[in-house]
Structure formats: C-alpha cells, structure tokens
mmCIF file of C-alpha atoms in Angstrom:
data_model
loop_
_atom_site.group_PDB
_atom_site.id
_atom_site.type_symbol
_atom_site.label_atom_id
_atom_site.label_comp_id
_atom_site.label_asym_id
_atom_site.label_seq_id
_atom_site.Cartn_x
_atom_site.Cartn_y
_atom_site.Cartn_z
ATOM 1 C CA UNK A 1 11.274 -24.191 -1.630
ATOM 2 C CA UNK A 2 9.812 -21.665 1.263
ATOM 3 C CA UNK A 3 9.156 -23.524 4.570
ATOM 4 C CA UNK A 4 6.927 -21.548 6.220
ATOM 5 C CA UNK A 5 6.927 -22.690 10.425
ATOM 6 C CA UNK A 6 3.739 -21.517 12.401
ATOM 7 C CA UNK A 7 1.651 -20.415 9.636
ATOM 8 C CA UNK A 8 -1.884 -21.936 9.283
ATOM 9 C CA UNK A 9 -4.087 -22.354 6.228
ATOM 10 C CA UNK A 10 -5.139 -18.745 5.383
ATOM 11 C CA UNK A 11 -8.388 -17.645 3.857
ATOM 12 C CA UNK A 12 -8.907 -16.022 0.609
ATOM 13 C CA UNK A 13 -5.146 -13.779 1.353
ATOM 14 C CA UNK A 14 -4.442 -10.478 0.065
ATOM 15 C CA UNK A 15 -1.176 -9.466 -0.402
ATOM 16 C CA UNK A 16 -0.931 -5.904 0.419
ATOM 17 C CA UNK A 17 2.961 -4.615 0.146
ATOM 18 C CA UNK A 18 4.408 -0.951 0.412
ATOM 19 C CA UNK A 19 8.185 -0.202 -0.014
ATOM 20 C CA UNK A 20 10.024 2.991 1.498
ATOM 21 C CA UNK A 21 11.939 4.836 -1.201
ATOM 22 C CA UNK A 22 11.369 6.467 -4.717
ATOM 23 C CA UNK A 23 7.535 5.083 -4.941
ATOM 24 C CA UNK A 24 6.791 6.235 -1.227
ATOM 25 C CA UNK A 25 6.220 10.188 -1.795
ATOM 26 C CA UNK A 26 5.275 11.606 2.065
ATOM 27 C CA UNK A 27 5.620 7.764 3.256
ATOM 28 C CA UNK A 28 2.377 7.302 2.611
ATOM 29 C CA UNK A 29 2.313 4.070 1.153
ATOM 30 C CA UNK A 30 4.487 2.493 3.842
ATOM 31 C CA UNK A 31 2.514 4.006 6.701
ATOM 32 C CA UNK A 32 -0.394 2.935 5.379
ATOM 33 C CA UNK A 33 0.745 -0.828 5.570
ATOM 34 C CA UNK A 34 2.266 0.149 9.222
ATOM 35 C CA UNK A 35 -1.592 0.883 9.824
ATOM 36 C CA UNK A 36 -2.766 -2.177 8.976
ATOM 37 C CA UNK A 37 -0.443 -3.753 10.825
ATOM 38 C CA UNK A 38 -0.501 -1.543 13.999
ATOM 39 C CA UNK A 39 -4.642 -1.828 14.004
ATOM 40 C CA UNK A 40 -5.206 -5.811 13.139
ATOM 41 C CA UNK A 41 -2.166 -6.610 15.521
ATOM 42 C CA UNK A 42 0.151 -8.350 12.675
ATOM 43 C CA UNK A 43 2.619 -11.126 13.297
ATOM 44 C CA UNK A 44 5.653 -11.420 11.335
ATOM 45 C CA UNK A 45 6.541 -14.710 9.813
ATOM 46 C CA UNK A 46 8.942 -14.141 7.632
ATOM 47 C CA UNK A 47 11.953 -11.564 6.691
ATOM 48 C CA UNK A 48 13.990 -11.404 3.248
ATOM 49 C CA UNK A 49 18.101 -11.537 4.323
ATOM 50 C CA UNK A 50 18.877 -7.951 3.841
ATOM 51 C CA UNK A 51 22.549 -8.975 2.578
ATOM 52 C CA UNK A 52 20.777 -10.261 -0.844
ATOM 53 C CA UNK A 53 19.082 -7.264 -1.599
ATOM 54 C CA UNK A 54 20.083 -3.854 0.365
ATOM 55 C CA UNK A 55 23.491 -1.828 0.037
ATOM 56 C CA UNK A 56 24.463 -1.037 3.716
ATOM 57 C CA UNK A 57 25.749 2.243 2.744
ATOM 58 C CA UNK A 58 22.716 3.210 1.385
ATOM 59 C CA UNK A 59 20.363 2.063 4.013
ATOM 60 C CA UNK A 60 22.178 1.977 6.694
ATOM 61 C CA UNK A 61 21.438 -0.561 9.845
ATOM 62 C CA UNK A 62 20.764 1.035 13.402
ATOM 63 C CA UNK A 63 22.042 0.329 16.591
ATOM 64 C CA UNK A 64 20.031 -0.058 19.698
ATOM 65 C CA UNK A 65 20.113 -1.091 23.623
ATOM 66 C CA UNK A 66 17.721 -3.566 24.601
ATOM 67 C CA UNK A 67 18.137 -3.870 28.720
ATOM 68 C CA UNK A 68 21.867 -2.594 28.400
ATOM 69 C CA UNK A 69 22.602 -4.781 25.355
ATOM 70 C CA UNK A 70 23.089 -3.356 22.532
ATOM 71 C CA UNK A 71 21.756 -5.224 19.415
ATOM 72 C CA UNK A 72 21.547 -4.538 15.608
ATOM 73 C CA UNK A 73 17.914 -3.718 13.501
ATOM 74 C CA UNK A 74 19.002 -4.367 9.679
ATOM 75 C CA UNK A 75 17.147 -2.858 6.715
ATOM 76 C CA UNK A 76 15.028 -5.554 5.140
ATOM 77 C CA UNK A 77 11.474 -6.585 3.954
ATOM 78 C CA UNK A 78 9.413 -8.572 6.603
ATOM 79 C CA UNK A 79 6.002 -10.038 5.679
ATOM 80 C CA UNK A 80 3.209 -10.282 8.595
ATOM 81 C CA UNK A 81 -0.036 -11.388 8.316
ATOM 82 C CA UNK A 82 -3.088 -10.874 10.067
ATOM 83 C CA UNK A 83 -6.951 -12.372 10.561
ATOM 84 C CA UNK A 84 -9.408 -10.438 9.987
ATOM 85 C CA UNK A 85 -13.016 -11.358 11.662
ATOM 86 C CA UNK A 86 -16.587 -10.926 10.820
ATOM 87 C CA UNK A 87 -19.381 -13.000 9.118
ATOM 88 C CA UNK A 88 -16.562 -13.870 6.658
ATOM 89 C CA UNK A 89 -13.529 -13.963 7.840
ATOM 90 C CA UNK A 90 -10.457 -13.531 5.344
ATOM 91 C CA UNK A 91 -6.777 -12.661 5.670
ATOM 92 C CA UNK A 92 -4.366 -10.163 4.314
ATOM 93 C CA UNK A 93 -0.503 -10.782 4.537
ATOM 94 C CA UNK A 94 1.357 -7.607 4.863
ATOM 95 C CA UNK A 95 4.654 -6.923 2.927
ATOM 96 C CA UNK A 96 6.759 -3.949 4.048
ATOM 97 C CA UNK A 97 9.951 -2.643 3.717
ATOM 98 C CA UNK A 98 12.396 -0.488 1.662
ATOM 99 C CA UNK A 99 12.927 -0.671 -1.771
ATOM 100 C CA UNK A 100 16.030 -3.085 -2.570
ATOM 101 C CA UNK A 101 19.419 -1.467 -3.667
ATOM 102 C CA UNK A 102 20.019 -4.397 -6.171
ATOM 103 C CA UNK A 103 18.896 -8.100 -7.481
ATOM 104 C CA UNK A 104 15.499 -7.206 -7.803
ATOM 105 C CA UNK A 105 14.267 -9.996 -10.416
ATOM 106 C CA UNK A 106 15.440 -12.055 -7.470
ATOM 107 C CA UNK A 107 13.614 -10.076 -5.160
ATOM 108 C CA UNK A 108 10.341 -10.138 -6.628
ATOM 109 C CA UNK A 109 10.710 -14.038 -7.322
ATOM 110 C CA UNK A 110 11.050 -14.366 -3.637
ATOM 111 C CA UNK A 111 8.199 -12.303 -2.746
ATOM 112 C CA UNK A 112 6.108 -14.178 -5.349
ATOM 113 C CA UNK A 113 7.490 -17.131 -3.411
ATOM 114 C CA UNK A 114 5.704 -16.121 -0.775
ATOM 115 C CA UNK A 115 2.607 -15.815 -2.518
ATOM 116 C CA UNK A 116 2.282 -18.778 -3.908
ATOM 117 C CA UNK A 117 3.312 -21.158 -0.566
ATOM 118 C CA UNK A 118 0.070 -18.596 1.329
ATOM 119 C CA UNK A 119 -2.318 -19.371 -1.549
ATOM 120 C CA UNK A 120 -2.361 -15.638 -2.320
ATOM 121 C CA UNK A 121 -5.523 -14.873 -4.666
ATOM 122 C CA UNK A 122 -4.581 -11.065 -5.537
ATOM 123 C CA UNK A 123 -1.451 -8.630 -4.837
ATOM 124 C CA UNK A 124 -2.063 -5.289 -3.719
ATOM 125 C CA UNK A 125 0.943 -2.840 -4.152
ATOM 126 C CA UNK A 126 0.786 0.605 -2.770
ATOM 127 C CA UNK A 127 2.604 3.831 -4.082
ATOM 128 C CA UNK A 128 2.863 7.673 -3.755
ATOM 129 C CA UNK A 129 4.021 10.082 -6.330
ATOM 130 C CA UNK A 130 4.897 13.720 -6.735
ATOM 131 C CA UNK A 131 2.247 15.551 -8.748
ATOM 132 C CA UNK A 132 0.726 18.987 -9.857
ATOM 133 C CA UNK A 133 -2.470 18.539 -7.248
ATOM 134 C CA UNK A 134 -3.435 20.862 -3.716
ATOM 135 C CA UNK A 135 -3.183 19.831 -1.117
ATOM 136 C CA UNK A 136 -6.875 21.177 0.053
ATOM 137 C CA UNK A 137 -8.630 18.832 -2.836
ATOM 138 C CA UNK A 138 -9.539 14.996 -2.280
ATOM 139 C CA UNK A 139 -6.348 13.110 -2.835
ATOM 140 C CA UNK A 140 -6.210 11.494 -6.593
ATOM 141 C CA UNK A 141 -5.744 7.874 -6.059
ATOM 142 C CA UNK A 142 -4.683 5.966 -8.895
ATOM 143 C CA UNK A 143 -5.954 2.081 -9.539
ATOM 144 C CA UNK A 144 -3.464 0.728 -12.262
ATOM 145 C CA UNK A 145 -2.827 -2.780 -13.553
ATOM 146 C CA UNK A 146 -1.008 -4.979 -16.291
ATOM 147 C CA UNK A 147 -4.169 -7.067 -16.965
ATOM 148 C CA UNK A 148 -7.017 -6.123 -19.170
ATOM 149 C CA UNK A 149 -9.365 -8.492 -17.838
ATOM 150 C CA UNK A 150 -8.924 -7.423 -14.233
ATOM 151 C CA UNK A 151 -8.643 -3.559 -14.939
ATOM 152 C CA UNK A 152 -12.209 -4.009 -17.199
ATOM 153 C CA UNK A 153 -14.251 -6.372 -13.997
ATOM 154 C CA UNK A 154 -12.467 -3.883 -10.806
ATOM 155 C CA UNK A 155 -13.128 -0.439 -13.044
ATOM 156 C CA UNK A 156 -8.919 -0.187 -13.324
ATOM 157 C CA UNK A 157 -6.927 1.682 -15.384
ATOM 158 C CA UNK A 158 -4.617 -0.637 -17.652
ATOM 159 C CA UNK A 159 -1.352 1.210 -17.399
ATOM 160 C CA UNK A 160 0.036 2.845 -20.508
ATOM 161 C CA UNK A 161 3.191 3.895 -18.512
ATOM 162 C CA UNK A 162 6.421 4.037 -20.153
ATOM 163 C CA UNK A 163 9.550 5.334 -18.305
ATOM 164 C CA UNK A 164 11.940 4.982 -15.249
ATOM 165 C CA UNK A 165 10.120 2.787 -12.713
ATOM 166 C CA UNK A 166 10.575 1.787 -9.273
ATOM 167 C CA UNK A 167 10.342 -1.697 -7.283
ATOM 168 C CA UNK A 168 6.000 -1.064 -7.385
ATOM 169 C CA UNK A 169 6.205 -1.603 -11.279
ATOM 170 C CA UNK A 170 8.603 -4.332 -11.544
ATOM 171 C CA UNK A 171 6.687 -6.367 -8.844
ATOM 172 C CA UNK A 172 3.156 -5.369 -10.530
ATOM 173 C CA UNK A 173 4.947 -7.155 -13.782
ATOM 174 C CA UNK A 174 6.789 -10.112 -12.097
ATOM 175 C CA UNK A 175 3.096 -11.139 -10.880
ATOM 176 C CA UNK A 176 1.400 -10.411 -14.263
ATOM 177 C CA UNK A 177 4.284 -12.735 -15.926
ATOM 178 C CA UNK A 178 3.839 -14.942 -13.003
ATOM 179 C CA UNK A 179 -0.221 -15.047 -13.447
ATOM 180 C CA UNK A 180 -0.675 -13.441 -9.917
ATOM 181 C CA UNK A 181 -3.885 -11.270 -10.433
ATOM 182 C CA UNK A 182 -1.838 -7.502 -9.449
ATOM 183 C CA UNK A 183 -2.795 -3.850 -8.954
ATOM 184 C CA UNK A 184 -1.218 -1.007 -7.814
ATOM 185 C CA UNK A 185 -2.983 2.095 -5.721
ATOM 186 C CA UNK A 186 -1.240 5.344 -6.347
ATOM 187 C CA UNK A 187 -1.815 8.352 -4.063
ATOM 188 C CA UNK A 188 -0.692 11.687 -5.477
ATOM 189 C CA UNK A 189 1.053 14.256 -3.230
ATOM 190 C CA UNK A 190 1.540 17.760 -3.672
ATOM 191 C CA UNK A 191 4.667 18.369 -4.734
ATOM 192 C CA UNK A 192 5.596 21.826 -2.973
ATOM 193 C CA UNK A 193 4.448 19.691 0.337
ATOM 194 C CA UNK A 194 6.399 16.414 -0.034
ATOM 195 C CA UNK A 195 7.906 16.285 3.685
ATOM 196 C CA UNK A 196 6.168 13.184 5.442
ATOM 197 C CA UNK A 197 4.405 12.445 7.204
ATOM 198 C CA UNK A 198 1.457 12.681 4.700
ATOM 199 C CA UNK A 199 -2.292 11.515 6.682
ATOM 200 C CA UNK A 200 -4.224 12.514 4.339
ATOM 201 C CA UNK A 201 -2.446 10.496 1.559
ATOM 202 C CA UNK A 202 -2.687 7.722 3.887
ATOM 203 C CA UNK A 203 -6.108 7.719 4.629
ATOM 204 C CA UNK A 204 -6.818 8.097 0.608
ATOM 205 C CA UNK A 205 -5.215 4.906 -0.077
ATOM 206 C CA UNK A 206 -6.317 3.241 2.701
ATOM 207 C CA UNK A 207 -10.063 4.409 1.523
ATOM 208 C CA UNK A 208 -9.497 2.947 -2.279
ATOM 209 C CA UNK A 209 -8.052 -0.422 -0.838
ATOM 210 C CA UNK A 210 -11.124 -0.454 1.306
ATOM 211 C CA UNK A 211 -13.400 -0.360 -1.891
ATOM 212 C CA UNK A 212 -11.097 -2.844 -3.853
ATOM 213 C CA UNK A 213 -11.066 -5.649 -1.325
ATOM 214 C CA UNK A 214 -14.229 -4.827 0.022
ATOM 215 C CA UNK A 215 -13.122 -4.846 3.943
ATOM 216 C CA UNK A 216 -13.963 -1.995 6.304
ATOM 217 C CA UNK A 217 -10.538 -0.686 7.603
ATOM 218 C CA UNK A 218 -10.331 0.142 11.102
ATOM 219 C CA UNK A 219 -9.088 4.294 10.486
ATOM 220 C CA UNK A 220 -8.235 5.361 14.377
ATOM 221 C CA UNK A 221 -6.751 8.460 14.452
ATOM 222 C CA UNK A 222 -6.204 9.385 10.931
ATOM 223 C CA UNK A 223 -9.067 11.116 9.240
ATOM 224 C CA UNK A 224 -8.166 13.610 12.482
ATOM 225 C CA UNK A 225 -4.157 13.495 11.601
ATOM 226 C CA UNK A 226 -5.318 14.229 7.775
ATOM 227 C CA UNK A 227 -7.598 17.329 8.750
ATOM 228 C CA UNK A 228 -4.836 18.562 11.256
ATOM 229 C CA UNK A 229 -2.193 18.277 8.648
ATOM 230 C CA UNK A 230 -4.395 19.794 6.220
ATOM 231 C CA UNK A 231 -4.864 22.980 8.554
ATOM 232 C CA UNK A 232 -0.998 22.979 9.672
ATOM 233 C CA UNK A 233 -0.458 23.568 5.269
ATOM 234 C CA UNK A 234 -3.248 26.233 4.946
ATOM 235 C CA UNK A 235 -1.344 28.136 7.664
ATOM 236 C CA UNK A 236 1.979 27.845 6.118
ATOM 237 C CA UNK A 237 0.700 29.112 2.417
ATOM 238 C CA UNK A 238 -1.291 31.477 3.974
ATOM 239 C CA UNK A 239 2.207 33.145 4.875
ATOM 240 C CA UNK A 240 3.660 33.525 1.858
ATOM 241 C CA UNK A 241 1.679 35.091 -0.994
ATOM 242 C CA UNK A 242 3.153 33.311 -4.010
ATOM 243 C CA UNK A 243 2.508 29.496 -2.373
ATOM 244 C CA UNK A 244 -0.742 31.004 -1.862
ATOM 245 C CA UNK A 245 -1.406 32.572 -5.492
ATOM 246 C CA UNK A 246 0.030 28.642 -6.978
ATOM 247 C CA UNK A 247 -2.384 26.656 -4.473
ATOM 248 C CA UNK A 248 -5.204 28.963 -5.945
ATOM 249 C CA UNK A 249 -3.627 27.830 -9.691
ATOM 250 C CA UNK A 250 -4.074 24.699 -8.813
ATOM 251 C CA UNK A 251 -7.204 24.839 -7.381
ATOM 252 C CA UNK A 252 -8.686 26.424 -10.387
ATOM 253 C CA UNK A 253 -6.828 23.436 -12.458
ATOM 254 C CA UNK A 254 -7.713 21.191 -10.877
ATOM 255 C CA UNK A 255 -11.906 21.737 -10.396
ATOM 256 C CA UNK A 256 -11.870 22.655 -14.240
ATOM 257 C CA UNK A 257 -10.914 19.307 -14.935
ATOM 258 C CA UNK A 258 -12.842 17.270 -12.730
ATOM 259 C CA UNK A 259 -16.191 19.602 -13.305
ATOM 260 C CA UNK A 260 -17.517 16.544 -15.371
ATOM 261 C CA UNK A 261 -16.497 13.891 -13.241
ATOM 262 C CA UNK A 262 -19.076 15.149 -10.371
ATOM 263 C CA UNK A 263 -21.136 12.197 -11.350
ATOM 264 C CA UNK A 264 -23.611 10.271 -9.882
ATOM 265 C CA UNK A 265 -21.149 7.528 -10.317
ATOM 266 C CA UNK A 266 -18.767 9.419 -7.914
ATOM 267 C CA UNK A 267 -21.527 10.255 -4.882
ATOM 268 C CA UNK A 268 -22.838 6.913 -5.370
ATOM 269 C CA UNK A 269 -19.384 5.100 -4.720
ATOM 270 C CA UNK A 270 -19.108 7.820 -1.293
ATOM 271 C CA UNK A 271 -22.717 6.738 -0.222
ATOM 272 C CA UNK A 272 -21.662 3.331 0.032
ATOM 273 C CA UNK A 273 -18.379 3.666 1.800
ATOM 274 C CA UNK A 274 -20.542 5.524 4.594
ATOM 275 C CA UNK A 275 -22.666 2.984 4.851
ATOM 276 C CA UNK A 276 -20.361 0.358 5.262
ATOM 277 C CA UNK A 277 -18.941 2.099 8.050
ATOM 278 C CA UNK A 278 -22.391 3.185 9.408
ATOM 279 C CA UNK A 279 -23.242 -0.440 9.341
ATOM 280 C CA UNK A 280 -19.698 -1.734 11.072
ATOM 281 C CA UNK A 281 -18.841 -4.134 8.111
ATOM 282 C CA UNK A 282 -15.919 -6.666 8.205
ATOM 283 C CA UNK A 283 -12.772 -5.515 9.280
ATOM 284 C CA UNK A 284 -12.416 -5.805 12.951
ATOM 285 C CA UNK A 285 -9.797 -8.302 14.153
ATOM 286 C CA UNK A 286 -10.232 -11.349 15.719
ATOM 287 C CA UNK A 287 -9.328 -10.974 19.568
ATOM 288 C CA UNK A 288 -6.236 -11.728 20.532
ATOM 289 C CA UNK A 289 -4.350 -12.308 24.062
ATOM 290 C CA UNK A 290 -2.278 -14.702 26.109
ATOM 291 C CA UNK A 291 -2.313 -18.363 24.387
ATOM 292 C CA UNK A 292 -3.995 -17.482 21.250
ATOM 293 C CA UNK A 293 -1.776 -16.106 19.372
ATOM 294 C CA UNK A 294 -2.847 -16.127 15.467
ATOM 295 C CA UNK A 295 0.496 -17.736 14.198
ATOM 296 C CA UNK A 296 0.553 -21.612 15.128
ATOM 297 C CA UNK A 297 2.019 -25.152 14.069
ATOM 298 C CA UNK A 298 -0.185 -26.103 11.192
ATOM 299 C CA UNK A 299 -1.290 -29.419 11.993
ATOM 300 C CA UNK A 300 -1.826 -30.941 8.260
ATOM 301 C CA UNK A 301 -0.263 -30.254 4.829
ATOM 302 C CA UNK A 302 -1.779 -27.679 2.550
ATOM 303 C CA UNK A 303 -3.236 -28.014 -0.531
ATOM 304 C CA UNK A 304 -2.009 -25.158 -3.079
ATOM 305 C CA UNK A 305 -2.013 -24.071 -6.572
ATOM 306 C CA UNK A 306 0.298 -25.020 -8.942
ATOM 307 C CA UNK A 307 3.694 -23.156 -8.602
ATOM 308 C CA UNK A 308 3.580 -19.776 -10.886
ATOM 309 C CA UNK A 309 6.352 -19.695 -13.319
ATOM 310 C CA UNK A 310 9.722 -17.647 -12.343
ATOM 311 C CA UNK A 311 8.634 -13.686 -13.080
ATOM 312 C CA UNK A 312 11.297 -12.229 -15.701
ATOM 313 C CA UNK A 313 10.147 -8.846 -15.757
ATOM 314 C CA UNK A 314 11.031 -6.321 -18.892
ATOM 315 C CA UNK A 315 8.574 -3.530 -18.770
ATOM 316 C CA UNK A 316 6.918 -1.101 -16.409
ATOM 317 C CA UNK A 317 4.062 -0.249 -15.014
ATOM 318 C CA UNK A 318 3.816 2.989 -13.118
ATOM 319 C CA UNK A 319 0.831 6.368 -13.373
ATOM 320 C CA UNK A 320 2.420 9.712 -15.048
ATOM 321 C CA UNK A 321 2.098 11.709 -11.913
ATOM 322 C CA UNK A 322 -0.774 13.584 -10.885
ATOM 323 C CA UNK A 323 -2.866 10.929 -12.999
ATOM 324 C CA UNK A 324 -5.875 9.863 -11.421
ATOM 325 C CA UNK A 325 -8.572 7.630 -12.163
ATOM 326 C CA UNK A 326 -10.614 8.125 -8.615
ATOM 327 C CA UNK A 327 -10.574 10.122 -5.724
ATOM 328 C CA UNK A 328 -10.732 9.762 -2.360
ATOM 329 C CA UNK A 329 -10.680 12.457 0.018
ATOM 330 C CA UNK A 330 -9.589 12.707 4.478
ATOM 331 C CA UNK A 331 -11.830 15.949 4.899
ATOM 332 C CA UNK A 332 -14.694 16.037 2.429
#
C-alpha cells in the first residue's frame, strides 16, 4: 500500500503525465508538463526508485556540485501536484519523467497506485509524434482513448491503433483495464523539423488540455517562443529550395484535406477559448509563500474509492502519425 506523507485531500484531481523518450517528438509533451509545473509552482511528493524501472546505461544519472559537494540526480518519474484557485478550485497531479527501460506492467501498476490513493477522477497522458504536417499550419492534436463511452460524451477518437507502442499506450490501457477514465493528447511534429525544443507543439497541447479539463492555463512566454520558432524554420527553408518546394507539398496537402473541416464547429470551439481567456477563467494558482506551503500533514483519514484491479495490459493504443482529430494552432 502507498503511504502518501504531507498530502491533503485533493479536489476533483487530474492526472496529467508526459514521459521523455519515443512518445516525446520535439519534447513537447514533457515540456508541456514542466509548464504546468513551472507556472502553478508544483510540489513533488513522490518519486518511483529509478533502480526498478530505468537501465543506467541507457539513461544515464548526472553528477552535480551543490556548495562544493558533489551529489547525484538519478533518472526517474516524480509526481507533483499543484492547487489550482478560482470560484472552483480543483487540482491536477503532475507525472513526469522518462519512459522506463523495463518492468513496465509494474510501472504502470504503480502509477495507477498513485491514482487511486489521490482519488484521481481522469488520467491525462500527453504525446508527440513524427508526421507528414508543416510546420507553418495549426498543430494537429490528436484526442484518443480506449473507452467508447468517454470518446462519444468528450468528442474523442476511440483508437483503432495497432502496432509498436510506447509507455503512453500501455498506461492509456493499464487504466482502461483498471477502470481509470484515460485519454491521450497527441501533438504532431514535422518530421524534417524534429530537433526540440518544439513551442509551438507545446502550446497546441497545452491548448487541447485546456478545452478537455476545462481550466484556463496560465501560457507565459510561449505563444511568443511558438511564433519565434516558427519564424527561426521559415528562415531555414527559405535557404534551401527543395525544403522549401516539400513545405509548399505539404501545405497544399494538407489545406486540401482540411478544406471541409473549416466548420462552424471549428471557429466556434476558437471563439470560446478566447473568451475564456478574455474573461480570466480558472487557472491561476493559489498564492503561495513562507508558511503556506500547499503540501501539509493531513489531519484525518481519507475516504477513497474502492481499489482498481491490477492493470494487465495486452494491446495498444497509440494515433498513426500525422492523424488528427482537432487542431490547435500558437500563431493563428
């Protein structure tokens, strides 16, 4: 059984996890969690023992002086969670790390061990791929899950995915088996610009797990990292004629396709984003500073719901890349 020390009560949690490695095209899943952690001022709790799960030649540790002492920063998964204030306050605990080398049935149990001790209502897992898109369209950001109820009442695609898969689809399944509501947010990035940083993939996701939770996210600097990324690409492929010639391709591709999804739908769904950040919605932390900090000695038991079975997971769930079932864009 978890024992979690320091943690209160939360209210209505979100998981939201991202995991460097083979689902974390341009890193922009994993920044993406490192900006909601960075802006709502996250507190870690908890961190999985990276000798269980990560193969030290692979991801190696690094060495670092601290005052003249020098001291050791493993590769591991730590979970963090944070408040987040407003009329209805709510909190999201934030899972981030690298994608495990091995045990990863035993790996997702623990995670969903997590989940179930924090009273988690839905998991959020973030991804990037490698696809056929340019980089000077919105970014195609795909909303997949294993459940048919939940992809019909959130407007999700049900995955039809078949094929390798990385830690995002074995976790999406370990909490479908479990009966964790899960869904998984891919961001597509260009493929003949797959170098991270990535902004503008960032900001994409960060946009669609704005309209899926319903919280305003606090953006900071991005939207002007995305556009300044964006330009720093245009100048590259303006030097060479042939990267030029296949963004062009692309282009061409890629507004053919989506000529008939220019629907009212679409402008309607960017009307209301603005709005809710005209209108400052939820999504600004609760102040912090000296003496009140938001981890603390809970001072009761918790009520929680009945422990999920142990997730066995034997399929996947992953988009083909460049799939897309909505768009969300840095630079409209």
């Amino acid at each position: 059984m978890i024992e979690l020390e320091g943690v209160p009560e939360l209210i209505d949690p979100v998981m939201v996890a991202a995991f460097e490695g083979w689902n974390d095209a341009g890193d922009a899943a994993s920044t993406a969690v490192a900006h909601l952690d960075r802006e709502w001022k996250g507190e870690v709790f908890a961190a999985l023992d990276a000798e269980d799960y990560y193969d030290f030649q692979v991801n190696r540790p690094t060495v670092w002086l601290d005052g003249g002492v020098r001291k050791i920063t493993w590769p591991t998964t730590r979970l963090s969670v944070v408040r987040i204030g407003g009329d209805k306050p709510r909190d999201l605990v934030l899972v981030r790390g690298i994608e495990p080398s091995m045990r990863w049935r035993s790996f997702c149990n623990e995670i969903l061990g997590f989940a179930h001790e924090l009273g988690v209502e839905m998991v959020v897992i973030l991804g990037a791929l490698l696809g056929d898109t340019p980089h000077t369209r919105p970014v195609p950001v795909s909303g997949i899950t294993s459940d048919a109820d939940l992809a019909r009442t959130m407007d999700l695609e049900e995955t039809r995915y078949e094929g390798p898969t990385g830690i995002v689809g074995i976790l999406q399944e370990a909490c479908t088996h479990a009966g964790v509501p899960a869904v998984s947010l891919w961001a597509a990035v260009p493929h003949y610009v797959s170098q991270p940083p990535n902004p503008k993939a960032t900001l994409a996701l960060l946009n669609r797990l704005e309209d899926l939770i319903g919280l305003r996210i606090p953006l900071g600097e991005l939207p002007e990292d995305a556009r300044a990324w964006q330009l720093g690409v245009d100048q590259l492929a303006a030097e060479d004629s042939e990267v030029a010639e296949y963004v062009q391709t692309l282009e061409e591709a890629r507004d053919t396709a989506e000529l008939p999804e220019a629907s009212g739908e679409a402008i309607a769904r960017e009307f209301e984003r603005y709005l809710r950040r005209r209108d400052g919605g939820p999504g600004h932390a609760t102040d912090g500073g000296e003496g009140s900090s938001y981890l603390r000695d809970p001072s009761s038991g918790r009520t929680r719901p009945p422990m999920p079975p142990r997730a066995e997971p034997d399929t996947e769930a992953e988009p083909e890349a460049g799939a897309g079932d909505g768009e969300d864009s840095s630079d409209d």
